[in-house]
Structures are given as structure tokens and as C-alpha cells.
Amino acid sequence: MGSSLCKAYFCRWNVKQSKSRRLSCIFQAIYIKEQFINGFHNTISNGTDVDHIDAFEKPQCALLLTMDKQMAEIYTKAMFQKFEHERMQSLPCFMELKMDDASKAIYNVSERKRGKTRVTEIVYDKYSDQWSCSCKGFEFIGILCCHALALLKREQIEYLPNKYILNRWKKTAKSGLLSSSNGNEIKDCENNSLLIKRSRMSRLASDVIEHALMSEEGCELLSNNLNDTRVMLKLLNDGVGPSEVGGSSSQTRYLKDPKRVTHKGSSKRVKGAKETRMQPAIRHCQQCGQTSHDIRRCPRMANTS
């Protein structure tokens, strides 16, 4: 017994020493795969939540000005917070006209931070109607810097020009370009109507699914209706008229199986597996020992009587 245990432990030690590197790589690969899948799903979920917030939640304006209200309707929540931060930084800026001629105007913008004064130069091209700042904030971030916003305030421009509003920071950035199943571009996606319709249908679908999950019949009914709706939408996208689609689907009726009715009274006792496998015992006559009859029908008892 002792020698067999020693051999078993020796085999385990040998496998561990020779295959430990390979086994560790296998376990590490499995762990990394599960970790990647969980992280991927979390990233998708967080991205969906952020997209919903950017598309449908209106941020609050710290400065109740016309330009802030305008950009709160256009920018996403994250970009509007950056824009509003630049607006707050533009309040203590001071403007000084350095040069003005027929082609351009140059301004010096003084900004004081942490006890130090920083001077930035803004050039206004009158021919192209373009503002350019030496800090290159618009080129790097994609929104106007505080120096340009201070100059717009000095010029009493209430609304931000469209050429300084980039499409990638808008709420409709992801809905600006859609394509059909045939690859054709859908043009009418510049406003929020598509997002509003999507939100309304998503809420309706979520409520219907919650009610359907209460029973198996509800899940089956919803699945059948969704399949019919998918077929109808495919026919509509392919160019089939609504009357033809409605006529083809109105003939389809799904009938369920009737519910099972139990008989009245108590059912027979359910036998176990062991009891089912057991064969019934053979009864012997107590008088003669044969199996064809019992003691009441035994021939010997009839002869004695």
C-alpha cells in the first residue's frame, strides 16, 4: 500500500514539473479569454449608456446666454461641458486691437492665470470670414477656444456660426449617415426625428418584452408576432405595397394546443425505479407446494373433505 502511494505521488510530481509551463499557459489563455469577453460586454454596455445620455439628455446651462442655449441643443453632453468651460474661461479675458486694415484684423487677448499674464494673438481674415488663434485650440480640440469666444462676445455675436460646429461633436453624429439593406444612403437623418422615433420604439419594445416574460404563452405569442412583423418589414423595404403585405399575413393564424385536462379522483401510486425493476414473487400452495394454485383450490384439500 505504501509503495503504491509513493508511486502515485511521484507521478503527480513528475507531471507537475514537466507540464507546469504548458498547463499554466492553457489556464492563463482561458482566463484572459473570459476576462476579455466580460470587458467587451461591459464596454458595449457603457458605450450604449453614454450614447443614450448624449442623444436624449439636455445638459444644464451655467450661463443662461443665447449661445450656451444653442450649443446645449447641438453638442453632446461631454462636449457641451468642455464648451461651457471655455466660455467661463473667456470672461476674464481682455481684448486689444493691434492692427486693422482692409484684409485682416489682429487682436491681442490677455489672459491671467495663477498670477501670470498670457497674451494670445487672434487674426481675423476679412475675405474668408475666418478666425484663427495662436493657441490652436480649435485645431486640436475641435471647439472654439476661450480667446475666440471672448472676441465673439466683444463683436456681439449671439449665435455660434455653423462653420465652427463640427459634425462629430453633435448629438446626431451617429445618425447623420445611414444606409439601407441595398447599400443606398438615407438622406433624411440630419434632424432628431430619427432618434426620437428610435427612442419611442425602444421604450415600447421594452415594455412589451417585460409583459411577455411573465408567461410562456406570452413569450410564444410575442415571438410569432415579431417574426410576422419582420417578414412584413422586409417586404415593405423590398417595394411591396402595404395592401399586399397585409393581405398575405392576414391569412396566417396560429392555433395553440388545448390544455391537458386531468381526470377526477386520485391517480395511482407512482412506483420507483427499484420497485419497477423487481419481479413479482411466485406464490406456492401451503399444502402441496405447487405454484398452479393456492391452498383454497388444492386437490388434496378437496380429497380429504
mmCIF file of C-alpha atoms in Angstrom, residues 5-171:
data_model
loop_
_atom_site.group_PDB
_atom_site.id
_atom_site.type_symbol
_atom_site.label_atom_id
_atom_site.label_comp_id
_atom_site.label_asym_id
_atom_site.label_seq_id
_atom_site.Cartn_x
_atom_site.Cartn_y
_atom_site.Cartn_z
ATOM 1 C CA LEU A 5 1.040 5.749 -2.715
ATOM 2 C CA CYS A 6 4.663 6.705 -3.254
ATOM 3 C CA LYS A 7 4.364 5.890 -6.961
ATOM 4 C CA ALA A 8 1.176 7.965 -7.260
ATOM 5 C CA TYR A 9 2.756 10.996 -5.589
ATOM 6 C CA PHE A 10 5.876 10.616 -7.744
ATOM 7 C CA CYS A 11 3.759 10.570 -10.932
ATOM 8 C CA ARG A 12 1.879 13.695 -9.851
ATOM 9 C CA TRP A 13 5.149 15.474 -9.050
ATOM 10 C CA ASN A 14 6.652 14.448 -12.409
ATOM 11 C CA VAL A 15 3.618 15.719 -14.375
ATOM 12 C CA LYS A 16 3.612 18.977 -12.462
ATOM 13 C CA GLN A 17 7.315 19.599 -13.047
ATOM 14 C CA SER A 18 7.328 18.665 -16.748
ATOM 15 C CA LYS A 19 3.971 20.132 -17.842
ATOM 16 C CA SER A 20 3.601 23.058 -15.451
ATOM 17 C CA ARG A 21 4.614 25.663 -18.024
ATOM 18 C CA ARG A 22 2.201 24.325 -20.628
ATOM 19 C CA LEU A 23 -0.685 23.971 -18.169
ATOM 20 C CA SER A 24 -0.134 27.472 -16.841
ATOM 21 C CA CYS A 25 -0.286 28.845 -20.402
ATOM 22 C CA ILE A 26 -3.560 27.000 -21.045
ATOM 23 C CA PHE A 27 -5.152 28.252 -17.815
ATOM 24 C CA GLN A 28 -3.877 31.758 -18.480
ATOM 25 C CA ALA A 29 -5.339 31.727 -22.015
ATOM 26 C CA ILE A 30 -8.735 30.605 -20.671
ATOM 27 C CA TYR A 31 -8.679 33.311 -18.003
ATOM 28 C CA ILE A 32 -7.657 36.015 -20.483
ATOM 29 C CA LYS A 33 -10.451 34.950 -22.859
ATOM 30 C CA GLU A 34 -13.112 35.166 -20.137
ATOM 31 C CA GLN A 35 -11.698 38.463 -18.924
ATOM 32 C CA PHE A 36 -11.756 39.864 -22.470
ATOM 33 C CA ILE A 37 -15.362 38.758 -23.058
ATOM 34 C CA ASN A 38 -16.536 40.322 -19.784
ATOM 35 C CA GLY A 39 -14.649 43.527 -20.500
ATOM 36 C CA PHE A 40 -16.026 43.661 -24.046
ATOM 37 C CA HIS A 41 -19.629 43.349 -22.844
ATOM 38 C CA ASN A 42 -19.056 45.991 -20.164
ATOM 39 C CA THR A 43 -17.575 48.367 -22.726
ATOM 40 C CA ILE A 44 -20.521 47.891 -25.094
ATOM 41 C CA SER A 45 -23.000 48.460 -22.253
ATOM 42 C CA ASN A 46 -21.217 51.596 -21.037
ATOM 43 C CA GLY A 47 -20.983 52.940 -24.582
ATOM 44 C CA THR A 48 -24.700 52.414 -25.104
ATOM 45 C CA ASP A 49 -25.499 54.266 -21.877
ATOM 46 C CA VAL A 50 -23.246 57.168 -22.852
ATOM 47 C CA ASP A 51 -24.811 57.377 -26.331
ATOM 48 C CA HIS A 52 -28.285 57.462 -24.802
ATOM 49 C CA ILE A 53 -27.281 60.247 -22.397
ATOM 50 C CA ASP A 54 -25.656 62.293 -25.171
ATOM 51 C CA ALA A 55 -28.628 61.883 -27.503
ATOM 52 C CA PHE A 56 -31.595 62.457 -25.196
ATOM 53 C CA GLU A 57 -30.464 64.247 -22.022
ATOM 54 C CA LYS A 58 -30.208 68.018 -22.251
ATOM 55 C CA PRO A 59 -27.370 69.454 -20.117
ATOM 56 C CA GLN A 60 -27.984 72.360 -17.791
ATOM 57 C CA CYS A 61 -26.508 75.724 -18.736
ATOM 58 C CA ALA A 62 -24.435 77.535 -16.124
ATOM 59 C CA LEU A 63 -24.572 80.714 -18.230
ATOM 60 C CA LEU A 64 -28.078 81.498 -19.436
ATOM 61 C CA LEU A 65 -26.879 83.095 -22.657
ATOM 62 C CA THR A 66 -28.139 82.624 -26.188
ATOM 63 C CA MET A 67 -25.014 80.852 -27.432
ATOM 64 C CA ASP A 68 -24.990 78.449 -24.465
ATOM 65 C CA LYS A 69 -28.630 77.509 -25.043
ATOM 66 C CA GLN A 70 -27.864 76.987 -28.735
ATOM 67 C CA MET A 71 -24.939 74.642 -28.099
ATOM 68 C CA ALA A 72 -26.829 72.726 -25.392
ATOM 69 C CA GLU A 73 -29.244 71.648 -28.122
ATOM 70 C CA ILE A 74 -26.485 70.723 -30.609
ATOM 71 C CA TYR A 75 -23.461 69.393 -28.707
ATOM 72 C CA THR A 76 -23.316 66.136 -26.798
ATOM 73 C CA LYS A 77 -23.245 66.358 -23.029
ATOM 74 C CA ALA A 78 -19.489 65.787 -22.741
ATOM 75 C CA MET A 79 -18.585 68.310 -25.438
ATOM 76 C CA PHE A 80 -21.016 70.894 -24.096
ATOM 77 C CA GLN A 81 -19.272 70.716 -20.723
ATOM 78 C CA LYS A 82 -15.955 71.458 -22.458
ATOM 79 C CA PHE A 83 -17.545 74.290 -24.435
ATOM 80 C CA GLU A 84 -19.041 75.788 -21.292
ATOM 81 C CA HIS A 85 -15.654 75.560 -19.571
ATOM 82 C CA GLU A 86 -14.144 77.602 -22.407
ATOM 83 C CA ARG A 87 -16.986 80.106 -22.038
ATOM 84 C CA MET A 88 -16.201 80.517 -18.350
ATOM 85 C CA GLN A 89 -12.509 80.987 -19.150
ATOM 86 C CA SER A 90 -13.362 83.716 -21.674
ATOM 87 C CA LEU A 91 -14.970 86.002 -19.068
ATOM 88 C CA PRO A 92 -11.712 87.405 -17.552
ATOM 89 C CA CYS A 93 -10.043 87.849 -20.969
ATOM 90 C CA PHE A 94 -9.176 91.383 -22.153
ATOM 91 C CA MET A 95 -9.107 92.393 -25.835
ATOM 92 C CA GLU A 96 -6.784 94.867 -27.519
ATOM 93 C CA LEU A 97 -6.835 95.765 -31.215
ATOM 94 C CA LYS A 98 -3.282 95.537 -32.538
ATOM 95 C CA MET A 99 -3.784 96.117 -36.271
ATOM 96 C CA ASP A 100 -6.698 96.664 -38.612
ATOM 97 C CA ASP A 101 -6.540 97.054 -42.373
ATOM 98 C CA ALA A 102 -8.608 96.144 -45.409
ATOM 99 C CA SER A 103 -7.671 92.450 -45.407
ATOM 100 C CA LYS A 104 -7.353 91.416 -41.770
ATOM 101 C CA ALA A 105 -7.552 92.472 -38.151
ATOM 102 C CA ILE A 106 -5.207 91.337 -35.370
ATOM 103 C CA TYR A 107 -6.191 91.267 -31.695
ATOM 104 C CA ASN A 108 -4.155 90.589 -28.571
ATOM 105 C CA VAL A 109 -6.054 88.653 -25.908
ATOM 106 C CA SER A 110 -4.658 88.904 -22.370
ATOM 107 C CA GLU A 111 -5.472 86.019 -20.057
ATOM 108 C CA ARG A 112 -4.331 85.950 -16.428
ATOM 109 C CA LYS A 113 -3.851 82.551 -14.756
ATOM 110 C CA ARG A 114 -2.148 81.795 -11.450
ATOM 111 C CA GLY A 115 -0.678 85.254 -11.179
ATOM 112 C CA LYS A 116 0.769 85.188 -14.706
ATOM 113 C CA THR A 117 -0.475 87.037 -17.770
ATOM 114 C CA ARG A 118 -0.582 85.174 -21.060
ATOM 115 C CA VAL A 119 -1.064 87.038 -24.340
ATOM 116 C CA THR A 120 -2.594 85.260 -27.334
ATOM 117 C CA GLU A 121 -2.942 86.610 -30.852
ATOM 118 C CA ILE A 122 -6.125 86.239 -32.893
ATOM 119 C CA VAL A 123 -6.186 87.008 -36.609
ATOM 120 C CA TYR A 124 -9.450 87.742 -38.393
ATOM 121 C CA ASP A 125 -9.353 87.289 -42.170
ATOM 122 C CA LYS A 126 -11.989 89.573 -43.627
ATOM 123 C CA TYR A 127 -12.027 87.944 -47.062
ATOM 124 C CA SER A 128 -12.715 84.398 -45.852
ATOM 125 C CA ASP A 129 -14.504 85.493 -42.651
ATOM 126 C CA GLN A 130 -12.338 83.148 -40.546
ATOM 127 C CA TRP A 131 -10.943 83.478 -37.018
ATOM 128 C CA SER A 132 -7.619 81.851 -36.146
ATOM 129 C CA CYS A 133 -5.986 81.831 -32.715
ATOM 130 C CA SER A 134 -2.312 81.274 -31.972
ATOM 131 C CA CYS A 135 -3.161 78.712 -29.254
ATOM 132 C CA LYS A 136 -4.576 76.367 -31.949
ATOM 133 C CA GLY A 137 -7.374 75.261 -29.630
ATOM 134 C CA PHE A 138 -9.904 74.793 -32.402
ATOM 135 C CA GLU A 139 -7.454 72.764 -34.492
ATOM 136 C CA PHE A 140 -6.582 70.420 -31.601
ATOM 137 C CA ILE A 141 -9.873 70.079 -29.676
ATOM 138 C CA GLY A 142 -12.489 70.878 -32.305
ATOM 139 C CA ILE A 143 -14.281 73.632 -30.361
ATOM 140 C CA LEU A 144 -13.520 77.333 -30.201
ATOM 141 C CA CYS A 145 -11.056 78.372 -27.522
ATOM 142 C CA CYS A 146 -11.790 80.912 -24.817
ATOM 143 C CA HIS A 147 -9.899 83.638 -26.716
ATOM 144 C CA ALA A 148 -12.077 83.305 -29.824
ATOM 145 C CA LEU A 149 -15.219 83.152 -27.687
ATOM 146 C CA ALA A 150 -14.173 86.352 -25.925
ATOM 147 C CA LEU A 151 -13.748 88.041 -29.304
ATOM 148 C CA LEU A 152 -17.189 86.828 -30.453
ATOM 149 C CA LYS A 153 -18.668 88.308 -27.290
ATOM 150 C CA ARG A 154 -16.890 91.615 -27.980
ATOM 151 C CA GLU A 155 -18.337 91.651 -31.506
ATOM 152 C CA GLN A 156 -21.798 90.924 -30.002
ATOM 153 C CA ILE A 157 -22.277 87.685 -31.959
ATOM 154 C CA GLU A 158 -25.022 85.786 -30.124
ATOM 155 C CA TYR A 159 -25.087 82.566 -32.167
ATOM 156 C CA LEU A 160 -22.043 80.442 -32.932
ATOM 157 C CA PRO A 161 -21.510 80.172 -36.722
ATOM 158 C CA ASN A 162 -22.092 76.736 -38.233
ATOM 159 C CA LYS A 163 -18.562 76.554 -39.662
ATOM 160 C CA TYR A 164 -17.203 76.348 -36.103
ATOM 161 C CA ILE A 165 -19.555 73.497 -35.135
ATOM 162 C CA LEU A 166 -18.044 70.176 -36.155
ATOM 163 C CA ASN A 167 -20.389 67.328 -37.005
ATOM 164 C CA ARG A 168 -18.522 64.781 -34.894
ATOM 165 C CA TRP A 169 -19.452 66.610 -31.664
ATOM 166 C CA LYS A 170 -23.163 66.838 -32.495
ATOM 167 C CA LYS A 171 -25.849 64.651 -30.961
#
